[in-house]
Coordinates of C-alpha atoms in Angstrom, one line a residue:
M1 CA 120.4 -26.8 43.0
E2 CA 121.0 -26.3 39.2
A3 CA 118.1 -25.5 36.9
G4 CA 118.1 -28.9 35.2
V5 CA 118.2 -30.8 38.5
Q6 CA 115.4 -28.6 39.9
K7 CA 113.2 -29.2 36.9
D8 CA 113.7 -32.9 37.2
R9 CA 112.8 -32.8 40.8
I10 CA 109.6 -30.8 40.2
L11 CA 108.6 -33.2 37.4
A12 CA 109.1 -36.1 39.8
L13 CA 106.9 -34.4 42.5
L14 CA 104.2 -33.8 39.9
Q15 CA 104.3 -37.4 38.8
D16 CA 103.9 -38.5 42.4
I17 CA 100.6 -36.5 42.4
V18 CA 99.0 -37.6 39.2
G19 CA 101.0 -40.6 38.1
P20 CA 104.0 -40.8 35.6
E21 CA 101.7 -41.0 32.6
H22 CA 99.9 -37.8 33.4
A23 CA 102.8 -35.4 34.0
S24 CA 105.5 -34.7 31.4
A25 CA 108.2 -32.3 30.4
D26 CA 108.6 -33.8 26.9
P27 CA 108.9 -31.0 24.3
A28 CA 106.9 -32.9 21.8
L29 CA 103.9 -32.9 24.3
L30 CA 104.5 -29.3 25.3
I31 CA 104.6 -27.7 21.9
P32 CA 100.8 -27.7 21.3
Y33 CA 100.3 -25.7 24.5
S34 CA 102.8 -23.0 23.4
R35 CA 100.4 -21.3 21.1
D36 CA 96.8 -21.0 19.9
Q37 CA 95.2 -19.7 16.7
H38 CA 95.9 -16.1 17.9
W39 CA 99.7 -16.7 18.2
P40 CA 100.8 -14.3 15.4
I41 CA 99.4 -11.4 17.6
A42 CA 99.9 -12.9 21.1
G43 CA 103.3 -14.6 20.6
T44 CA 104.3 -18.0 21.7
H45 CA 106.1 -19.6 24.7
M46 CA 106.8 -23.1 25.8
P47 CA 105.5 -24.4 29.2
D48 CA 107.8 -26.4 31.4
Y49 CA 105.4 -29.1 32.2
V50 CA 101.9 -30.5 31.3
V51 CA 100.0 -32.1 34.1
R52 CA 96.6 -33.8 33.7
P53 CA 94.8 -34.2 37.1
K54 CA 91.7 -36.3 37.5
T55 CA 90.5 -35.3 41.0
V56 CA 90.0 -32.1 43.0
E57 CA 92.5 -33.4 45.5
E58 CA 95.2 -33.7 42.8
V59 CA 94.5 -30.1 41.8
Q60 CA 94.9 -28.9 45.4
K61 CA 98.3 -30.7 45.7
I62 CA 99.5 -29.2 42.4
L63 CA 98.7 -25.7 43.4
R64 CA 100.3 -26.1 46.8
L65 CA 103.4 -27.4 45.0
A66 CA 103.4 -24.5 42.6
N67 CA 103.1 -22.0 45.4
R68 CA 106.0 -23.6 47.3
Y69 CA 108.3 -23.3 44.2
R70 CA 106.7 -20.1 42.7
I71 CA 105.8 -21.9 39.5
P72 CA 103.2 -20.4 37.1
V73 CA 100.0 -22.5 36.6
I74 CA 97.9 -22.1 33.5
P75 CA 94.5 -24.0 33.5
V76 CA 93.3 -25.3 30.2
S77 CA 90.6 -27.6 29.1
S78 CA 89.7 -28.1 25.4
N79 CA 92.6 -26.1 24.0
T80 CA 90.4 -24.5 21.4
N81 CA 91.0 -21.0 22.8
I82 CA 91.8 -18.6 20.0
R83 CA 92.5 -15.4 21.9
G84 CA 96.0 -16.0 23.4
L85 CA 94.5 -16.3 26.9
T86 CA 96.4 -19.5 27.9
I87 CA 99.7 -19.1 26.1
P88 CA 102.2 -19.7 28.9
H89 CA 104.3 -16.5 28.5
H90 CA 106.2 -17.2 31.7
G91 CA 106.5 -20.9 31.3
G92 CA 105.3 -23.1 34.2
I93 CA 102.7 -25.8 34.5
M94 CA 99.9 -26.3 31.9
L95 CA 97.1 -27.7 34.1
D96 CA 95.2 -29.7 31.5
L97 CA 91.7 -30.5 33.0
K98 CA 90.3 -32.8 30.2
R99 CA 90.3 -35.8 32.5
M100 CA 88.0 -34.1 35.0
D101 CA 84.9 -35.0 32.9
Y102 CA 82.3 -35.5 35.6
L103 CA 78.7 -35.0 34.3
E104 CA 75.4 -35.3 36.1
I105 CA 72.1 -34.4 34.6
D106 CA 69.4 -33.5 37.2
P107 CA 66.2 -33.4 35.2
K108 CA 64.0 -32.7 38.2
N109 CA 65.8 -29.5 38.9
R110 CA 66.6 -28.7 35.2
A111 CA 70.3 -28.5 35.9
A112 CA 73.6 -30.2 35.2
I113 CA 76.7 -30.5 37.2
I114 CA 79.8 -30.6 35.0
G115 CA 83.6 -30.8 35.2
P116 CA 86.0 -28.8 33.1
G117 CA 86.5 -31.8 30.8
V118 CA 82.8 -32.0 29.6
S119 CA 82.4 -30.8 26.0
C120 CA 79.4 -28.8 24.8
A121 CA 78.4 -31.7 22.5
R122 CA 78.5 -34.3 25.3
L123 CA 76.4 -32.1 27.6
A124 CA 73.9 -31.4 24.8
D125 CA 73.6 -35.1 23.9
E126 CA 73.1 -36.2 27.5
A127 CA 70.6 -33.4 28.3
E128 CA 68.6 -34.3 25.2
K129 CA 67.9 -37.8 26.6
Y130 CA 65.7 -36.0 29.2
G131 CA 64.0 -33.6 26.8
L132 CA 66.4 -30.8 27.9
R133 CA 69.1 -28.6 26.5
P134 CA 71.9 -26.3 27.8
I135 CA 72.8 -22.9 26.5
I136 CA 75.3 -23.8 23.8
P137 CA 77.8 -21.2 22.7
G138 CA 78.5 -20.2 19.2
A139 CA 81.8 -22.1 19.2
P140 CA 83.0 -25.5 18.1
S141 CA 81.2 -28.3 19.9
T142 CA 84.5 -29.6 21.2
V143 CA 84.7 -26.5 23.5
N144 CA 84.3 -27.4 27.1
M145 CA 81.2 -25.9 28.7
L146 CA 82.6 -25.0 32.0
S147 CA 85.4 -22.9 30.5
N148 CA 83.0 -21.1 28.1
C149 CA 80.7 -20.2 31.0
L150 CA 83.7 -18.8 32.9
L151 CA 84.6 -16.6 29.9
R152 CA 81.0 -15.7 29.3
G153 CA 80.6 -17.0 25.8
V154 CA 77.9 -15.9 23.4
S155 CA 75.1 -18.5 22.9
N156 CA 73.1 -19.5 19.8
I157 CA 70.0 -19.2 21.9
G158 CA 71.3 -16.5 24.2
P159 CA 69.0 -13.6 23.3
R160 CA 66.1 -15.2 25.1
Y161 CA 67.8 -17.1 28.0
G162 CA 71.0 -15.1 28.5
H163 CA 74.5 -16.2 27.4
T164 CA 76.7 -18.9 28.9
G165 CA 78.0 -16.8 31.8
D166 CA 74.4 -16.3 32.9
Q167 CA 73.8 -20.0 33.3
V168 CA 76.1 -20.6 36.2
L169 CA 74.4 -21.6 39.5
G170 CA 77.2 -22.8 41.7
M171 CA 80.9 -23.6 41.6
E172 CA 83.6 -25.7 43.3
V173 CA 86.9 -23.7 43.1
V174 CA 90.4 -24.6 44.2
L175 CA 92.0 -21.3 45.2
P176 CA 95.7 -20.6 44.4
T177 CA 96.6 -21.6 48.0
G178 CA 94.9 -25.0 47.6
E179 CA 91.9 -24.1 49.6
I180 CA 88.4 -25.0 48.3
L181 CA 85.7 -22.4 47.8
Y182 CA 82.0 -23.4 47.2
T183 CA 79.9 -20.6 45.8
G184 CA 76.2 -19.8 46.5
A185 CA 74.0 -22.8 47.4
A186 CA 77.0 -25.1 46.7
A187 CA 78.4 -24.1 50.1
F188 CA 75.3 -25.3 52.0
P189 CA 75.0 -29.0 53.1
N190 CA 72.0 -31.2 52.3
V191 CA 70.8 -29.3 49.2
G192 CA 71.8 -29.1 45.5
P193 CA 74.1 -26.3 44.2
Y194 CA 71.2 -24.6 42.3
F195 CA 71.2 -21.1 43.5
R196 CA 74.0 -18.7 42.7
Y197 CA 73.9 -16.1 45.5
F198 CA 74.8 -16.0 49.2
G199 CA 76.6 -12.8 50.2
P200 CA 78.6 -11.3 47.3
D201 CA 78.5 -12.9 43.8
W202 CA 81.4 -15.2 44.5
A203 CA 80.9 -17.1 41.2
G204 CA 81.3 -13.8 39.3
L205 CA 84.7 -13.4 40.8
F206 CA 86.1 -16.2 38.6
Q207 CA 84.4 -15.2 35.4
G208 CA 85.5 -12.9 32.6
Q209 CA 89.2 -13.7 33.2
P210 CA 91.4 -16.6 32.1
G211 CA 92.1 -18.6 35.3
I212 CA 93.9 -15.9 37.2
M213 CA 92.0 -16.3 40.5
G214 CA 91.8 -20.1 40.9
V215 CA 90.8 -23.4 39.2
V216 CA 87.1 -24.2 38.8
T217 CA 86.7 -28.0 39.1
K218 CA 82.9 -28.3 39.1
M219 CA 80.0 -26.1 38.0
A220 CA 76.2 -26.3 38.1
V221 CA 74.5 -24.9 35.1
R222 CA 70.9 -24.4 34.0
L223 CA 69.0 -26.6 31.5
Y224 CA 65.9 -25.7 29.5
P225 CA 63.1 -27.8 27.8
L226 CA 63.6 -28.7 24.2
P227 CA 61.2 -26.6 22.1
E228 CA 58.4 -28.3 20.3
R229 CA 59.0 -26.4 17.1
Q230 CA 61.8 -24.2 15.6
E231 CA 61.7 -21.9 12.6
M232 CA 64.2 -19.5 11.2
F233 CA 64.1 -16.3 9.1
M234 CA 66.6 -14.5 6.9
C235 CA 66.5 -11.0 5.5
G236 CA 69.0 -9.3 3.2
F237 CA 69.7 -5.6 3.1
T238 CA 71.3 -4.2 -0.1
Q239 CA 72.5 -0.7 -0.8
R240 CA 69.9 1.2 -2.8
P241 CA 70.6 3.7 -5.5
G242 CA 71.6 7.0 -3.9
E243 CA 71.8 5.4 -0.4
P244 CA 75.0 6.0 1.6
E245 CA 77.3 3.0 2.3
E246 CA 75.9 2.9 5.9
G247 CA 72.3 2.7 4.7
P248 CA 71.7 -1.1 4.5
L249 CA 73.2 -1.6 7.9
R250 CA 71.1 1.1 9.5
R251 CA 68.0 -0.5 8.1
A252 CA 69.0 -3.9 9.4
M253 CA 69.6 -2.2 12.8
A254 CA 66.1 -0.7 12.8
F255 CA 64.6 -4.1 11.9
M256 CA 66.4 -5.9 14.7
H257 CA 65.7 -3.2 17.2
D258 CA 61.9 -3.4 16.6
L259 CA 62.0 -7.2 17.0
M260 CA 63.9 -7.0 20.3
L261 CA 61.3 -4.6 21.7
H262 CA 58.4 -7.1 21.5
D263 CA 57.1 -8.4 24.8
P264 CA 57.1 -11.4 25.3
P265 CA 60.3 -11.9 23.3
V266 CA 59.5 -13.5 19.9
I267 CA 62.9 -14.5 18.8
T268 CA 65.2 -17.0 20.5
F269 CA 68.3 -15.9 18.5
G270 CA 69.0 -13.0 16.2
V271 CA 72.2 -11.8 14.5
I272 CA 73.2 -9.1 12.0
L273 CA 75.9 -10.4 9.8
H274 CA 78.2 -8.7 7.4
W275 CA 78.0 -10.6 4.1
V276 CA 81.4 -12.3 4.6
A277 CA 80.3 -13.7 8.0
A278 CA 77.1 -14.9 6.4
A279 CA 78.9 -16.6 3.5
I280 CA 81.4 -18.5 5.7
T281 CA 78.5 -19.8 7.7
M282 CA 76.3 -20.8 4.8
V283 CA 78.3 -21.8 1.7
E284 CA 79.8 -25.3 1.3
K285 CA 83.0 -24.5 -0.6
R286 CA 85.7 -22.0 -0.1
E287 CA 85.7 -20.9 -3.7
D288 CA 82.0 -20.0 -3.4
I289 CA 82.5 -17.4 -0.7
D290 CA 83.4 -14.4 -2.9
S291 CA 80.5 -15.2 -5.3
F292 CA 78.1 -15.2 -2.3
K293 CA 78.4 -11.4 -2.1
G294 CA 75.0 -9.9 -3.0
T295 CA 73.2 -13.2 -2.8
L296 CA 71.2 -12.1 0.2
G297 CA 72.5 -8.6 0.6
D298 CA 75.4 -6.6 2.0
W299 CA 74.0 -7.3 5.4
V300 CA 72.0 -10.3 6.5
V301 CA 69.7 -10.7 9.5
L302 CA 69.3 -14.3 10.6
G303 CA 67.1 -15.4 13.5
S304 CA 65.1 -18.2 15.0
I305 CA 61.7 -18.6 16.6
E306 CA 61.2 -21.4 19.0
G307 CA 58.5 -22.8 21.4
S308 CA 55.1 -24.4 21.1
R309 CA 53.4 -24.6 17.7
E310 CA 51.0 -21.8 18.9
F311 CA 53.9 -19.6 20.0
V312 CA 55.9 -20.1 16.8
K313 CA 52.9 -19.2 14.8
Y314 CA 52.5 -16.0 16.8
G315 CA 56.2 -15.3 16.5
R316 CA 56.2 -15.8 12.8
S317 CA 53.3 -13.3 12.4
V318 CA 55.3 -10.7 14.4
V319 CA 58.4 -11.2 12.2
E320 CA 56.3 -11.0 9.0
K321 CA 54.7 -7.8 10.3
E322 CA 58.1 -6.2 11.0
I323 CA 59.3 -7.3 7.6
K324 CA 56.4 -5.5 5.9
K325 CA 57.2 -2.4 8.0
H326 CA 60.9 -2.4 7.1
W327 CA 60.8 -3.5 3.4
D328 CA 59.2 -1.7 0.4
N329 CA 61.1 -3.9 -2.0
I330 CA 60.2 -7.6 -2.0
D331 CA 63.3 -8.4 -4.1
E332 CA 65.6 -7.7 -1.2
G333 CA 65.7 -11.3 -0.3
R334 CA 63.5 -11.3 2.8
E335 CA 62.0 -14.5 3.8
V336 CA 60.7 -16.5 6.7
V337 CA 61.4 -20.3 6.3
L338 CA 61.3 -23.5 8.2
M339 CA 64.6 -24.1 10.1
S340 CA 66.7 -26.6 8.2
K341 CA 68.1 -29.7 10.0
M342 CA 71.6 -28.2 9.5
L343 CA 70.7 -25.1 11.5
K344 CA 68.8 -27.1 14.1
D345 CA 72.0 -29.2 14.7
E346 CA 74.1 -26.0 14.8
L347 CA 71.9 -24.6 17.6
K348 CA 72.2 -27.9 19.5
A349 CA 76.0 -28.1 19.3
A350 CA 77.9 -25.9 16.9
R351 CA 80.0 -27.7 14.3
R352 CA 80.0 -25.7 11.2
I353 CA 81.8 -22.9 12.9
F354 CA 85.0 -24.8 12.2
R355 CA 84.5 -23.6 8.7
W356 CA 85.6 -20.2 9.8
F357 CA 89.2 -21.4 9.7
R358 CA 89.2 -22.1 6.0
L359 CA 90.3 -18.6 4.9
G360 CA 93.5 -18.4 6.9
N361 CA 94.2 -17.1 10.4
Y362 CA 91.0 -16.1 12.1
Y363 CA 91.2 -12.6 13.6
A364 CA 88.6 -11.5 16.1
L365 CA 88.1 -8.6 18.5
A366 CA 84.8 -8.6 20.5
W367 CA 83.0 -6.4 22.9
W368 CA 79.5 -5.5 24.3
G369 CA 77.8 -2.2 23.4
P370 CA 74.5 -0.7 22.4
L371 CA 72.8 -1.7 19.2
D372 CA 72.4 1.9 18.0
R373 CA 76.2 2.3 17.7
F374 CA 76.6 -0.6 15.3
D375 CA 77.2 1.6 12.3
K376 CA 79.7 3.8 14.1
Y377 CA 81.7 0.9 15.3
Y378 CA 81.9 -0.7 11.9
F379 CA 82.5 2.2 9.6
E380 CA 85.0 3.9 12.0
A381 CA 87.0 0.7 12.1
L382 CA 86.7 0.2 8.4
K383 CA 88.2 3.6 7.8
I384 CA 91.2 2.7 9.9
W385 CA 91.4 -0.7 8.3
R386 CA 91.6 0.8 4.9
E387 CA 94.1 3.5 6.0
L388 CA 96.5 0.8 7.2
G389 CA 96.3 -0.8 3.8
I390 CA 94.9 -4.1 4.9
T391 CA 93.4 -5.8 1.8
E392 CA 91.3 -8.6 3.4
E393 CA 87.6 -7.9 4.1
L394 CA 86.7 -6.6 7.6
S395 CA 83.6 -8.4 8.7
I396 CA 81.4 -7.9 11.8
V397 CA 78.5 -9.6 13.6
G398 CA 76.1 -8.1 16.1
I399 CA 73.9 -10.3 18.4
P400 CA 71.4 -8.4 20.7
A401 CA 70.5 -10.0 24.0
Y402 CA 67.4 -9.9 26.2
P403 CA 66.3 -8.2 28.4
Y404 CA 67.7 -5.7 25.9
V405 CA 68.3 -3.1 28.6
G406 CA 70.6 -0.5 27.1
Q407 CA 70.2 -2.2 23.7
L408 CA 72.7 -4.7 24.9
T409 CA 74.5 -6.3 21.9
Y410 CA 77.5 -8.6 21.5
Y411 CA 79.9 -7.4 18.7
E412 CA 82.8 -9.0 17.0
F413 CA 85.1 -7.8 14.2
D414 CA 86.3 -10.8 12.1
S415 CA 88.8 -11.2 9.4
F416 CA 91.0 -13.8 7.9
W417 CA 94.6 -13.0 7.0
D418 CA 97.7 -14.7 5.8
S419 CA 99.9 -14.8 8.9
T420 CA 102.9 -16.0 6.8
D421 CA 103.1 -12.4 5.5
P422 CA 105.0 -10.5 8.3
Q423 CA 104.0 -7.0 6.9
N424 CA 100.3 -8.0 6.9
T425 CA 100.6 -9.4 10.5
E426 CA 102.1 -6.1 11.7
K427 CA 99.2 -4.2 10.1
I428 CA 96.7 -6.4 12.0
K429 CA 98.6 -5.8 15.2
K430 CA 98.6 -2.0 14.6
F431 CA 94.8 -2.1 13.9
T432 CA 94.3 -3.9 17.2
E433 CA 96.3 -1.4 19.2
I434 CA 94.4 1.5 17.6
M435 CA 91.0 -0.1 18.2
Y436 CA 91.7 -0.8 21.9
Q437 CA 91.6 3.0 22.4
K438 CA 89.2 3.9 19.5
M439 CA 86.4 1.6 20.8
I440 CA 86.5 3.2 24.2
D441 CA 86.3 6.6 22.5
L442 CA 83.2 5.4 20.6
G443 CA 81.6 4.0 23.8
I444 CA 81.4 0.3 24.7
Y445 CA 80.0 -1.5 27.7
C446 CA 83.0 -3.8 28.1
W447 CA 85.4 -6.0 26.3
F448 CA 84.3 -9.6 25.7
R449 CA 87.6 -11.2 26.6
P450 CA 90.9 -10.1 28.1
Y451 CA 92.8 -10.1 24.8
P452 CA 96.6 -9.7 25.0
G453 CA 97.2 -6.0 25.9
V454 CA 93.5 -5.0 26.0
Y455 CA 93.2 -4.7 29.8
E456 CA 96.6 -2.9 30.2
S457 CA 95.3 -0.2 27.8
T458 CA 91.8 -0.1 29.2
I459 CA 92.2 -0.2 33.0
P460 CA 94.0 3.2 33.2
R461 CA 91.0 4.8 31.4
L462 CA 88.3 3.4 33.8
K463 CA 86.5 5.7 36.1
G464 CA 87.0 5.3 39.8
C465 CA 89.1 2.6 41.5
M466 CA 87.8 -0.6 39.7
G467 CA 91.2 -1.5 38.3
E468 CA 93.1 -0.9 41.6
L469 CA 90.5 -2.9 43.5
W470 CA 90.6 -5.8 41.0
Y471 CA 94.3 -6.0 41.3
K472 CA 94.1 -6.0 45.1
V473 CA 91.6 -8.9 45.0
K474 CA 94.0 -10.8 42.7
K475 CA 96.9 -10.3 45.1
L476 CA 94.8 -11.4 48.1
L477 CA 93.7 -14.7 46.5
D478 CA 97.0 -15.3 44.7
P479 CA 99.8 -13.7 46.8
N480 CA 102.6 -15.5 44.8
N481 CA 101.0 -14.6 41.4
I482 CA 101.2 -18.2 40.2
M483 CA 97.8 -18.2 38.3
N484 CA 98.3 -17.5 34.6
P485 CA 100.6 -14.5 35.3
G486 CA 100.7 -11.6 32.9
K487 CA 97.1 -12.1 31.8
V488 CA 94.9 -9.2 32.6
F489 CA 97.6 -7.5 34.7
P490 CA 101.0 -6.9 33.3
E491 CA 104.1 -8.2 35.1

């Protein structure tokens, strides 16, 4: 059978499963799936088909068909991924799950059951009707919650309650063979899917990797009571006369560290921001970003205090005490203020983060590590950045997380560059390659996401047999390697 005839036959079989209007090989519909915002680094590739199932039974049939004909399958939901994780480098079927938008709020059990088509904004709005809220990631509100939980996103209220990956209770998963796996309590009849564990952590097997083990079609996640009151604080740290370049950051680190040590936890969210990251979040106009430098300081600590009025009063007193301990100059911009409606809305479902795309292509490289290495991470990277001759600012954010064991902190390098300049893009690529090794030399807990090339360079450096065992599990579940091939493990 010739390639064109075979492709037409596959398309007809897919249309038989989901209906003619939900399966297509039209290049005009395929182009948006061929790239994401990370494409100058990750590259582009056209899929062969886009298929939009509605039911778990349709997903099962699609995967069985893909296995029969050895066709790659790449699951996607909101298409807001910016890390190159779902670019179909080997072609195949883009399994667009937006139509699987099942949502059930269970206020009695403080949980929600969601499909992959449920956005963070929709989940937050529905939960609010019951006086509840989910853990919302620091990502555009159009992001789908299920996918973010799978990729263990970082939350705006994560330091207290854990991040999005910690919110998963149970899953319904279609394995590459078409079989269905229920994880934890979801596997038990006559009860809700509200406990994660039975035997191994089966849910964890499908997290931290971009759809290479199967397709998650339902997920139960935790919900939390809406706080009675919310307040925020901001503190700026500026380089003092005679102080080294690292000085303001080190003082910000000490301030955040002391806040994180308080028991019970007093802050719901806390982040250390390089001034560029702070400016992009706070200013209204692009032209005001450069003039923002020095407004609050070279480094900005932003945080929130939430809970009952009594608890917020207590938390505010703790923050003010730490401010007095860490500042001897009242002009440094430190303040504790009521949370604005804008920031409250952002913690409910992030929207202003779209502003991060105003300066050009958004570059990001993220990982987990200890807070006390913040300065080493940044200034070692800045040295390499400057040596490569990259003229854009290199920014960074650090978000510590409770229970703060090992000073656990999420980090992310950020920059915005003109991807129409091929020389500049090559410099960014070179920086990325260097940092894949340099960060391991400096000591990190793990990478945040499986960026293109990061696992290939990391797995050989891991101690023991983790990489080998991981690959064996992948081959066991996906013997024909149809699930997002080339991601995590090279072909």
